[in-house]
Short mmCIF file of C-alpha atoms in Angstrom, two decimals:
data_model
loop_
_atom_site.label_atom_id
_atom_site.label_comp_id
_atom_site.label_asym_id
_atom_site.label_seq_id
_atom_site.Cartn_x
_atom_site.Cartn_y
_atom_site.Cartn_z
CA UNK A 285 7.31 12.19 4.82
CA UNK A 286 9.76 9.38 5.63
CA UNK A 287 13.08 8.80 6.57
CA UNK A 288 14.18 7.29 3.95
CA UNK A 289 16.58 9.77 2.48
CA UNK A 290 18.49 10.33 5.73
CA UNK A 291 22.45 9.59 6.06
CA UNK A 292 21.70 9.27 2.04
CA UNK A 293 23.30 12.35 0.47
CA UNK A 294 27.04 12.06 1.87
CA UNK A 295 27.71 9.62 -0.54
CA UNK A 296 30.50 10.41 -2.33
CA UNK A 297 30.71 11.13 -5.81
CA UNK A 298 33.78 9.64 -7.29
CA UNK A 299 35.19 7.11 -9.37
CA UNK A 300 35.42 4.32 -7.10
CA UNK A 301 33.70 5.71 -3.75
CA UNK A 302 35.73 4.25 -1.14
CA UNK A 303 34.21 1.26 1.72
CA UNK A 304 35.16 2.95 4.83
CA UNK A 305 33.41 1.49 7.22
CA UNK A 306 31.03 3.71 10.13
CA UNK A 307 32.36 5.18 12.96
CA UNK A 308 31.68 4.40 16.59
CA UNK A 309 29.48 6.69 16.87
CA UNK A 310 27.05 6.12 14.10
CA UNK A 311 23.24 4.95 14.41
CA UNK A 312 23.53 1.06 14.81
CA UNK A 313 21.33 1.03 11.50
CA UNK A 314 24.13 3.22 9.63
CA UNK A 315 27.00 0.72 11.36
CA UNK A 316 25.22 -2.50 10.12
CA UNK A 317 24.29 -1.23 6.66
CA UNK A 318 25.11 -4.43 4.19
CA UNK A 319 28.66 -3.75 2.82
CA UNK A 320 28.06 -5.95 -0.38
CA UNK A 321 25.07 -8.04 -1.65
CA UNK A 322 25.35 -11.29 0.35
CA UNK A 323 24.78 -8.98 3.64
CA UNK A 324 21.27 -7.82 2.64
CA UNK A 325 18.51 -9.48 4.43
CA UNK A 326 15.05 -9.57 2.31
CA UNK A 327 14.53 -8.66 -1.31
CA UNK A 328 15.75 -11.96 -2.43
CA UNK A 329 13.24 -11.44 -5.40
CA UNK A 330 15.55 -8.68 -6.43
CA UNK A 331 19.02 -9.70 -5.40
CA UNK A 332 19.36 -13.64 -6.50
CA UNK A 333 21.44 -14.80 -8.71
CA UNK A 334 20.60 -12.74 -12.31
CA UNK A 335 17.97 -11.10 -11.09
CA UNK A 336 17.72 -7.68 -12.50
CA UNK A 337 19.31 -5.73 -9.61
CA UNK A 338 21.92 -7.72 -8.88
CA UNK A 339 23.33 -7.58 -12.10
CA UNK A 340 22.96 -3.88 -11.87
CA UNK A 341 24.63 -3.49 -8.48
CA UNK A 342 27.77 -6.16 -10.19
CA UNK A 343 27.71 -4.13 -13.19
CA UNK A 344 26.81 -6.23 -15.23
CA UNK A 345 23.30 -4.18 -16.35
CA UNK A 346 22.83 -0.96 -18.21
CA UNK A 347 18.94 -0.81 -17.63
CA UNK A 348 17.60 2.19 -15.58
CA UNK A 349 15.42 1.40 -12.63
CA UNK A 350 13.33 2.31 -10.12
CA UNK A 351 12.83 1.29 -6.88
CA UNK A 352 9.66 1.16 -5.13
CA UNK A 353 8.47 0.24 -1.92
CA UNK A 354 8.33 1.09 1.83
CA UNK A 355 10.52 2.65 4.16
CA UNK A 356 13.11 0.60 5.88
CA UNK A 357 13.24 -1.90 2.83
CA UNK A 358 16.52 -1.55 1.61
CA UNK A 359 16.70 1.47 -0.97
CA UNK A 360 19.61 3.52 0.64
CA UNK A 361 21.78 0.26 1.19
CA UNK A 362 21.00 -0.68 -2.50
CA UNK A 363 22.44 2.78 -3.54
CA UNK A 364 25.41 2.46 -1.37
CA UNK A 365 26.18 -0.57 -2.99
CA UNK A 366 25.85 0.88 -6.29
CA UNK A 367 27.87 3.51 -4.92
CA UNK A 368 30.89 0.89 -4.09
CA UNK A 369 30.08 -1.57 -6.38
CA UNK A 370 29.97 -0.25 -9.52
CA UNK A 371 32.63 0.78 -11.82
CA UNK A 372 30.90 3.96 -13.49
CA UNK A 373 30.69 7.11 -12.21
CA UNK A 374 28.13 7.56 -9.32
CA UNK A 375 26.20 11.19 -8.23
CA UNK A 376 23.37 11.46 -6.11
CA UNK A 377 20.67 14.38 -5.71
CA UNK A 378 17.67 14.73 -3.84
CA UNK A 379 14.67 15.44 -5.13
CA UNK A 380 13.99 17.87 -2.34
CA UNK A 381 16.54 20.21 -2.94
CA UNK A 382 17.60 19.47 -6.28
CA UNK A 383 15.90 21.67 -9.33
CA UNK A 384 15.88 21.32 -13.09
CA UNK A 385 19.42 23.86 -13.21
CA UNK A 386 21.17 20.56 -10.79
CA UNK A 387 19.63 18.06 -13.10
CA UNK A 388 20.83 20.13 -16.37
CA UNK A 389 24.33 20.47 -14.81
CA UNK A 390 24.55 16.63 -14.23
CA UNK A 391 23.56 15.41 -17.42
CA UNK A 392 25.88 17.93 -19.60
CA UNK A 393 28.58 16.86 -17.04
CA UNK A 394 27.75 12.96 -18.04
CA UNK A 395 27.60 14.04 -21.60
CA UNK A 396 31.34 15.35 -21.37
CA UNK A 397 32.41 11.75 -19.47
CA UNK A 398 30.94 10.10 -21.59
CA UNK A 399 32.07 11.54 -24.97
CA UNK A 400 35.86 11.98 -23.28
CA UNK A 401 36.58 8.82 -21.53
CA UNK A 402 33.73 6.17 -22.16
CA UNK A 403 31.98 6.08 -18.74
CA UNK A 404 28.45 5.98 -17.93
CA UNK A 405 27.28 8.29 -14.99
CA UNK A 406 24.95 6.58 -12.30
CA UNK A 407 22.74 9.00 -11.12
CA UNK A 408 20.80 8.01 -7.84
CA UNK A 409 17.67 10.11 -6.69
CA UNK A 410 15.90 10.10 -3.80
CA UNK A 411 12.14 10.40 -3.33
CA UNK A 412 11.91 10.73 -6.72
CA UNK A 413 7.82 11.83 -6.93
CA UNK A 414 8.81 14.90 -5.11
CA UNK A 415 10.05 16.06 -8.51
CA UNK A 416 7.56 18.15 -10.45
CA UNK A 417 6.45 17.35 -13.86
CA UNK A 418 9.17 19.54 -15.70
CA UNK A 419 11.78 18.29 -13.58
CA UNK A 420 10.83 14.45 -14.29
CA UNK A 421 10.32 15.42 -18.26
CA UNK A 422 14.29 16.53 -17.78
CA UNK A 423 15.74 13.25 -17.76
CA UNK A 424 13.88 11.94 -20.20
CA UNK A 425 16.51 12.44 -23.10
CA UNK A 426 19.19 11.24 -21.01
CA UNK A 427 17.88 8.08 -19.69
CA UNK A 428 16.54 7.22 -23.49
CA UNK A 429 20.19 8.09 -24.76
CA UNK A 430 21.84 6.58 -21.57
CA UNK A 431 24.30 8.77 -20.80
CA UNK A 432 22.97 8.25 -17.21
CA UNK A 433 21.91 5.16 -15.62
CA UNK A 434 19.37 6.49 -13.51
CA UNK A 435 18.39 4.79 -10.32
CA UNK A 436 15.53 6.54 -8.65
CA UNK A 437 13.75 5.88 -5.33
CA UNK A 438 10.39 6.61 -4.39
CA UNK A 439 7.94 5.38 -1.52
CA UNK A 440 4.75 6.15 -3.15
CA UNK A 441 3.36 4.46 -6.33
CA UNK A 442 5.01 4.94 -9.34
CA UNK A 443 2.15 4.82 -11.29
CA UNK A 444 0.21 8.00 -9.84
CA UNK A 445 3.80 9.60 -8.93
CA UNK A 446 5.64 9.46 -11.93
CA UNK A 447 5.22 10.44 -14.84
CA UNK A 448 4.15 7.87 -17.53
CA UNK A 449 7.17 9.27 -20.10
CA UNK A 450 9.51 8.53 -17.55
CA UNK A 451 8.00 5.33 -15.81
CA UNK A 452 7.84 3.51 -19.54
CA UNK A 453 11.83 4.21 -19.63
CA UNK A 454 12.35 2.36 -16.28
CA UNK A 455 12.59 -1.19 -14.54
CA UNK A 456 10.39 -0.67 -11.91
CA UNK A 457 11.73 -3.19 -8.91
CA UNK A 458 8.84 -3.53 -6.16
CA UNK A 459 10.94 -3.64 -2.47
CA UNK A 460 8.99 -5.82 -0.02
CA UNK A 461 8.80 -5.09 3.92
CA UNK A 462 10.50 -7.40 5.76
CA UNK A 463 9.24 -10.62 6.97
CA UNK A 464 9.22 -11.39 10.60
CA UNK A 465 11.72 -13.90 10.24
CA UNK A 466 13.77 -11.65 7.99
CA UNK A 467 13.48 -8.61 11.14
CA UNK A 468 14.92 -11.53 13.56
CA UNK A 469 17.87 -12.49 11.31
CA UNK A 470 18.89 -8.51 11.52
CA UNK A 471 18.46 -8.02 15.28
CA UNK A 472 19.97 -11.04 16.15
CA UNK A 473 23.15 -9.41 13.74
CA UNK A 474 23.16 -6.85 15.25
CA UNK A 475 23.07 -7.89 19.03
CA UNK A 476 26.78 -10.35 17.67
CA UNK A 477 28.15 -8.38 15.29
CA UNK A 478 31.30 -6.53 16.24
CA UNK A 479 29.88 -3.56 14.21
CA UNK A 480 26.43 -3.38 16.38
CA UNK A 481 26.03 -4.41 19.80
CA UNK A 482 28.90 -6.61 19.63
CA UNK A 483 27.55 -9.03 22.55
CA UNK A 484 27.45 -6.63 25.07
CA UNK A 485 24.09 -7.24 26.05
CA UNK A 486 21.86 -10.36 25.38
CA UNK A 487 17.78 -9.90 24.26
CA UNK A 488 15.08 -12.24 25.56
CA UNK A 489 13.03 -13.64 22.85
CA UNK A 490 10.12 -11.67 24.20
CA UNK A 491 11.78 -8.85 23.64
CA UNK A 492 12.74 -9.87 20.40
CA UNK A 493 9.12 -10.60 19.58
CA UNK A 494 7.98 -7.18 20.35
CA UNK A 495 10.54 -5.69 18.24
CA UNK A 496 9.76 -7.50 15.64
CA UNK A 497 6.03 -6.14 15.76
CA UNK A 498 7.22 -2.91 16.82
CA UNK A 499 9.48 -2.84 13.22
CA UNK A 500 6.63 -3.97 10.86
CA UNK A 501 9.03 -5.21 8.23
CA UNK A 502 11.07 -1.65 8.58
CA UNK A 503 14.63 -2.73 9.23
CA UNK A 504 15.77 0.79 9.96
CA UNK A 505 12.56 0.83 12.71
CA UNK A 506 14.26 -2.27 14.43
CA UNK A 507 17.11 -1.21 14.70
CA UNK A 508 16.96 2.11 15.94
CA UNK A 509 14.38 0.17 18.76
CA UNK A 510 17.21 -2.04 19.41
CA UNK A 511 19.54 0.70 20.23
CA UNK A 512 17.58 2.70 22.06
CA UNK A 513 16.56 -0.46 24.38
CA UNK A 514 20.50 -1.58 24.49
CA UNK A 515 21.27 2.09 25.55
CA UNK A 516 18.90 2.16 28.67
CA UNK A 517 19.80 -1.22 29.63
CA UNK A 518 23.15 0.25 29.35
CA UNK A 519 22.76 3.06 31.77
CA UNK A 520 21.03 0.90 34.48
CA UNK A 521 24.47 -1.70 34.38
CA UNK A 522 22.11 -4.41 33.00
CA UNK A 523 23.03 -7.17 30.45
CA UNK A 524 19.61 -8.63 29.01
CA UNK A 525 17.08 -6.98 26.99
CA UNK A 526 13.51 -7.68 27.92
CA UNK A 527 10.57 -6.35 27.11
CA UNK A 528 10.06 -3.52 30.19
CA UNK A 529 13.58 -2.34 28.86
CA UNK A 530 12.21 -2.15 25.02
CA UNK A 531 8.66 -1.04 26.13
CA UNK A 532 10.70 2.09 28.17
CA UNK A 533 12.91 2.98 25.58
CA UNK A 534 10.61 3.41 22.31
CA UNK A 535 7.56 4.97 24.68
CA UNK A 536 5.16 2.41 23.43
CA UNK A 537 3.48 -0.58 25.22
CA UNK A 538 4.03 -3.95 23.57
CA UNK A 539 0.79 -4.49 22.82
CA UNK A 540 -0.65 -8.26 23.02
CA UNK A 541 -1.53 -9.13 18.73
CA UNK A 542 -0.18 -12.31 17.70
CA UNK A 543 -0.96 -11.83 13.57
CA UNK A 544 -1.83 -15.45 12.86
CA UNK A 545 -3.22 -16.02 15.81
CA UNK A 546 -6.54 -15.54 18.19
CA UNK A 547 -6.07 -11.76 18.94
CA UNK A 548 -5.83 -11.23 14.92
CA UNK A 549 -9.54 -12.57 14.40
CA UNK A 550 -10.16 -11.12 17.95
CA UNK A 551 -9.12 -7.56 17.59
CA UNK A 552 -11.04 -7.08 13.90
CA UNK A 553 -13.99 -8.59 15.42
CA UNK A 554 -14.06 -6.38 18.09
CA UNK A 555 -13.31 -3.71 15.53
CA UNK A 556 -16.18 -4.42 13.53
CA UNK A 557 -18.69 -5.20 16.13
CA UNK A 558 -17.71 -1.43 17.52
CA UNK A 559 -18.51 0.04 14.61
CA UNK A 560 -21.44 -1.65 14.04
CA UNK A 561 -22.58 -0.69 17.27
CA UNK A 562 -22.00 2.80 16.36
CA UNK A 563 -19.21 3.33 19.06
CA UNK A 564 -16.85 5.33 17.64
CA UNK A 565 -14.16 5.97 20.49
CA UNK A 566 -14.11 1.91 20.64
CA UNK A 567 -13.22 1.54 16.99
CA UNK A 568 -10.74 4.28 17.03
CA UNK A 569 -9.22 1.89 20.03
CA UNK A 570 -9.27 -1.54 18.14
CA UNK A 571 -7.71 0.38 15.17
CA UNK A 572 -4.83 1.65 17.46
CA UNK A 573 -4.42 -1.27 18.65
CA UNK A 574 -3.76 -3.02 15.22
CA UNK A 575 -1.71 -0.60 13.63
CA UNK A 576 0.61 -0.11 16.77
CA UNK A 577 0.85 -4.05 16.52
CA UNK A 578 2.10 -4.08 12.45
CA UNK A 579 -1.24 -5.32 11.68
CA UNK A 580 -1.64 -4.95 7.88
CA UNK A 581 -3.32 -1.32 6.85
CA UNK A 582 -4.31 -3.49 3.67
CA UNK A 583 -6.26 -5.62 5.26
CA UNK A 584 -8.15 -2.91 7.71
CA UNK A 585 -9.06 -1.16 4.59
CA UNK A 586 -10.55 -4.42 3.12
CA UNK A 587 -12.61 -5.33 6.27
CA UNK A 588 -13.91 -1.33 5.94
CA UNK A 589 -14.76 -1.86 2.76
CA UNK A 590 -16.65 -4.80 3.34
CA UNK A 591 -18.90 -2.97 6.60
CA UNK A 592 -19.91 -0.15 4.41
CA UNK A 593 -22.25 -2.38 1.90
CA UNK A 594 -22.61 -4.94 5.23
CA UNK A 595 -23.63 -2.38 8.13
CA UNK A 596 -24.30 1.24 6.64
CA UNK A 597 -25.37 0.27 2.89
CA UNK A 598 -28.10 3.28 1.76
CA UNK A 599 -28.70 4.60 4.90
CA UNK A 600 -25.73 6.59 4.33
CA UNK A 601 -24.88 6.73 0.34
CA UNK A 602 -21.41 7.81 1.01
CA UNK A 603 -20.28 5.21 3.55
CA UNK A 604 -18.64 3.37 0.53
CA UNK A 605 -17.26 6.32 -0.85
CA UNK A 606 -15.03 6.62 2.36
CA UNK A 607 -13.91 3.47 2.70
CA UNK A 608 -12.74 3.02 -1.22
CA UNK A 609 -10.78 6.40 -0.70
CA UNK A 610 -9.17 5.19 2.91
CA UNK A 611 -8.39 1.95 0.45
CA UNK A 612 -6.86 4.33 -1.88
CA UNK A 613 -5.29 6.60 0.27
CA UNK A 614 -3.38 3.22 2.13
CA UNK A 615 -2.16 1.98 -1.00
CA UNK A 616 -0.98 5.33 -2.73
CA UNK A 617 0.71 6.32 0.35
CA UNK A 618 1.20 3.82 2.81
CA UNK A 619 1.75 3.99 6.52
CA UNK A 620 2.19 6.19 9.08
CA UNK A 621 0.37 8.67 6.85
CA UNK A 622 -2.48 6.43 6.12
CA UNK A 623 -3.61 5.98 9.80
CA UNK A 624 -5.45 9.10 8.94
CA UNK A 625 -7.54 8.21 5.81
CA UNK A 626 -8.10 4.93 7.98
CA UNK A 627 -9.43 6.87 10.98
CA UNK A 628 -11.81 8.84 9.14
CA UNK A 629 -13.33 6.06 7.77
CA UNK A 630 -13.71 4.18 10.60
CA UNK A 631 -15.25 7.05 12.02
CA UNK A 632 -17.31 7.73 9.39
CA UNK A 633 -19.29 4.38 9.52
CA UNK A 634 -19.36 4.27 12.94
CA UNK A 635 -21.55 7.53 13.49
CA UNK A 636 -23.30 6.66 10.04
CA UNK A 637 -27.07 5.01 10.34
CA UNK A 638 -26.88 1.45 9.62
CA UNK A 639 -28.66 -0.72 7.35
CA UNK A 640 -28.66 -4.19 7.08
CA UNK A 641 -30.98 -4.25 3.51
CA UNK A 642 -28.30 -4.53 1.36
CA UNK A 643 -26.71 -7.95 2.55
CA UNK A 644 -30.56 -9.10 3.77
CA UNK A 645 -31.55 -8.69 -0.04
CA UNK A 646 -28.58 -9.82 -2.11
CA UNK A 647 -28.25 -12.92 0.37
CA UNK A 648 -32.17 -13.94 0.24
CA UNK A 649 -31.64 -13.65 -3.88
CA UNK A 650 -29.10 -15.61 -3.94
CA UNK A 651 -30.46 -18.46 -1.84
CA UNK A 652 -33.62 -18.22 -3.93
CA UNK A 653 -31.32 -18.84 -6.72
CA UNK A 654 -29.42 -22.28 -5.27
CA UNK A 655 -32.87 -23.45 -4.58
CA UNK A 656 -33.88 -23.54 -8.58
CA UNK A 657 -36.06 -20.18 -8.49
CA UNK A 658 -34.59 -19.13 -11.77
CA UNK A 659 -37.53 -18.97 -14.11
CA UNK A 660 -36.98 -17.65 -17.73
CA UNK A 661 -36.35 -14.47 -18.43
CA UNK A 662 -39.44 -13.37 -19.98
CA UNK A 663 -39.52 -13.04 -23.70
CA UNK A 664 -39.94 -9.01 -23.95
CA UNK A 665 -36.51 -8.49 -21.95
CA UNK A 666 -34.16 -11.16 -23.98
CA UNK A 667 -31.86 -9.93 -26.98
CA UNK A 668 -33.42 -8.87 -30.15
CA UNK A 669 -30.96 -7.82 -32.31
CA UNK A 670 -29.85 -11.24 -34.30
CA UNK A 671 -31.85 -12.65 -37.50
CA UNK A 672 -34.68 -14.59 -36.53
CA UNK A 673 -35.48 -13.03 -33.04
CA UNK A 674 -38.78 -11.67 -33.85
CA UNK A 675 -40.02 -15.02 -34.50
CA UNK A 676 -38.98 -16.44 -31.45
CA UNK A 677 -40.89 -13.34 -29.71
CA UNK A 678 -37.86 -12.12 -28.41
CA UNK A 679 -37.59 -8.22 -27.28
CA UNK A 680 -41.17 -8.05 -28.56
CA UNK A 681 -43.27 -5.88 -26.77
CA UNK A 682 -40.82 -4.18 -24.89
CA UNK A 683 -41.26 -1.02 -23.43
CA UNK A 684 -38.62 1.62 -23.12
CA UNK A 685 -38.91 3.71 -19.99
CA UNK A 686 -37.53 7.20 -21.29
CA UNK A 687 -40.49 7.79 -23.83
CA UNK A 688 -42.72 8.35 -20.69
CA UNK A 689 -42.51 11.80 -18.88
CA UNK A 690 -41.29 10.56 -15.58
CA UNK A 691 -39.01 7.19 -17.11
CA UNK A 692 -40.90 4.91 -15.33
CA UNK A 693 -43.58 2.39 -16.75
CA UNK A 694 -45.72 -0.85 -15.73
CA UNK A 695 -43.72 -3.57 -17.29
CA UNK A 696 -42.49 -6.84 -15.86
CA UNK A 697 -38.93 -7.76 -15.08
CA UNK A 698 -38.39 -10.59 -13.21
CA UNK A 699 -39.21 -14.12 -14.06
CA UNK A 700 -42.88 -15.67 -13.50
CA UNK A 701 -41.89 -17.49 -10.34
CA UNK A 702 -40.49 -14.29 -9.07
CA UNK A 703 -43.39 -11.52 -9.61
CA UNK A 704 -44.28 -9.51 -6.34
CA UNK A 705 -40.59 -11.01 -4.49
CA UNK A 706 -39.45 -8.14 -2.31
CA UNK A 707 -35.40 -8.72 -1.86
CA UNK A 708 -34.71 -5.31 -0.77
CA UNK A 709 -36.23 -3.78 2.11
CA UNK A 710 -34.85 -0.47 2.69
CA UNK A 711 -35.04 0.08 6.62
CA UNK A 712 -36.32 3.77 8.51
CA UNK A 713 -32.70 4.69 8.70
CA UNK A 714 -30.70 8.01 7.67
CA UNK A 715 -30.88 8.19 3.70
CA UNK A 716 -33.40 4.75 3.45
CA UNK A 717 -36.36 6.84 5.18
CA UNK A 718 -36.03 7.99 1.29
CA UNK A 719 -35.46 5.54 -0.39
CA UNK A 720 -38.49 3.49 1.28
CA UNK A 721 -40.83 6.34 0.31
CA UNK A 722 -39.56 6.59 -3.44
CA UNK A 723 -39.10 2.45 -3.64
CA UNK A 724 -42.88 1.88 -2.65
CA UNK A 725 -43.98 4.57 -5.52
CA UNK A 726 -41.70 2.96 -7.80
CA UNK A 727 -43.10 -0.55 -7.36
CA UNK A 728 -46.81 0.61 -7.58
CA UNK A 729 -45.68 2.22 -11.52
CA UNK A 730 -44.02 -0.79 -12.39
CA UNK A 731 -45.95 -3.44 -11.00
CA UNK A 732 -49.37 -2.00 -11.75
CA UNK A 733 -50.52 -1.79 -8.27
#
């Protein structure tokens, strides 16, 4: 559950909501929300000029849409813009408290605006996959009819969260995390701006690095880390922000990652090895150590999925079956969640047995086959089913394994120059200690030994 909805549902519903601008006492992220389009920092995909949501947000669009993507992206400011921006009439609901009898009473109340005075009803909800199938099949009618311009919000992907009825009836707009330099451009803001910090205090650019790792492309995260540093500095009578002052107020050590850099190809490596070596507290470490950094949960999962055929392979059958659904589980829903699913699986191959046979086999084949050991395939096993094949002597003579009792025959697959090659060589290990046994019966049926 994210955060994304919060300081959301005040917005008013009127005709032309009206700009007033934070109080004093706001979050610095609710002060130094964008008050029109040219203030938004990131999502220039979405926001140039004529892109999609831009002309929505002018008014100049009638096309319902959807907006996907992590939280701190931009999806609240983008409704508060709608909310100020746009001529028609604007409501917002959340999905969390909001049933089909709120929906109902929003669209009949859209259906009278629109049939009385000619205005379209913008209709903004939050965490939109938190709505249940029936409630989702409710706006169906309205959106296809547009007598509401619905603008929905969601954090999780569309595709598994929404219904397909409803998704095929919507622009779906992808929000992006912010880039680095992006994060910078919005601290910096807000340490000047007369709304934020207003120059009262200063930030070193360590500091500002390790806020900027510390957000991981969540503008909302950086901000709220700004305050809380500027606060403390605050209380002490200092003036600069450094990185003891950021490290005290958000309770988490800046830890030493550089993305692009040595620690990036460092850390993993370490990661790996760890697991590899069956060390499972180690791995858990490394994988801290990432994810507190901003490292990339996409590319963990990749480098998991790549260890369980690499390191575990069939002495543990299910290996790869973890890591695809830790793959899954970070691209469906996305961090801080994810850390879990990621966890497990890094767990999971680090106490499994390991097996190199996998990668030995499929990387001796493949040599074989860059040195010219290709051969023919042998007549019996080539494509029969074309006039003339017979006389070639293709498919003749082939043997089909499921007339025998126990599916297995002698017969020979490979080519010539290959006969009696052993590529994989299942090891003594976990689940292998079977498949050697069954592999070396196998081999003696087909081979004729």
């Amino acid at each position: 559950m994210t955060a994304e909805g919060e300081g959301l549902f005040e917005l008013p519903t009127s005709d032309t909501p009206p700009a007033e601008p934070a109080r004093a006492t706001a979050p610095l992220a609710v002060r130094m929300r964008p008050r029109a389009l040219d203030e938004v920092v990131g999502q220039s995909h979405l926001l140039s000029p004529g892109a999609p949501l831009r002309r929505l947000v002018e008014g100049g669009d009638a096309a319902s849409v959807l907006l996907y993507g992590p939280p701190g992206t931009g999806k609240t400011t983008i409704a508060r813009l709608l909310a100020t921006g746009a001529t028609r009439y604007f409501v917002a609901l959340s999905a969390l408290s909001s049933g089909v009898k709120e929906l109902r009473e929003v669209i009949n109340d859209a259906r009278h605006r629109h049939h009385r005075h000619n205005r379209q009803t913008v209709l903004f909800i939050d965490e939109v996959h938190r709505f249940s199938k029936t409630q989702q099949d409710a706006l169906l009618g309205a959106v296809e009819d547009r007598l509401v311009l619905l603008v929905a919000a969601t954090t999780e992907n569309p595709s598994f969260s929404v219904v397909s009825p409803l998704l095929s009836r919507l622009l779906v707009l992808q929000l992006r995390s912010l880039r680095e330099d992006e994060v910078r451009e919005l601290l910096r803001r807000a340490v000047t701006d007369q709304r934020g910090l207003d120059g009262s205090v200063s930030l070193s650019a360590e500091a500002e690095d390790a806020l900027v790792r510390l957000a991981a492309g969540d503008a909302r995260s950086a901000l709220t880390a700004l305050e809380a540093s500027a606060d403390g500095v605050a209380d002490t009578g200092g003036k600069v922000i450094d990185v003891p002052a950021v490290e005290r107020a958000v309770a988490q050590a800046t830890v030493r990652y550089d993305r692009q850099g040595d620690q990036h190809y460092d850390v993993i490596s370490a990661f790996i090895k760890s697991i590899r070596g069956s060390d499972p507290d180690a791995a858990l470490h490394y994988l801290a150590r990432m994810l507190v950094a901003g490292e990339d949960p996409r590319f963990v999962a990749r480098r998991l999925l790549v260890h369980a055929s690499e390191d575990v392979g069939l002495a543990d059958p299910t290996a790869l079956q973890a890591a695809v659904a830790a793959a899954q589980t970070v691209q469906l829903i996305g961090m801080p969640e994810a850390r879990l699913a990621l966890a497990q699986a890094t767990v999971h191959l680090a106490l499994a047995p390991k097996s190199n046979s996998v990668i030995v086999g499929m990387d001796e084949a493949m040599a074989d086959v860059r040195a010219g050991a290709v051969g023919e395939v042998p007549a019996h096993l080539r494509q029969g089913r074309y006039a003339g094949a017979a006389e070639l002597g293709n498919a003749v003579g082939y043997r089909y394994p499921h007339r025998t009792s126990d599916g297995v025959l002698e017969q020979q697959y490979p080519p010539d120059e290959l006969v009696g090659k052993d590529y994989y060589r299942p090891t003594q290990h976990g689940g292998e200690r079977t498949l050697h046994e069954r592999l070396t019966k196998l081999r003696r049926a087909v081979r004729g030994g």
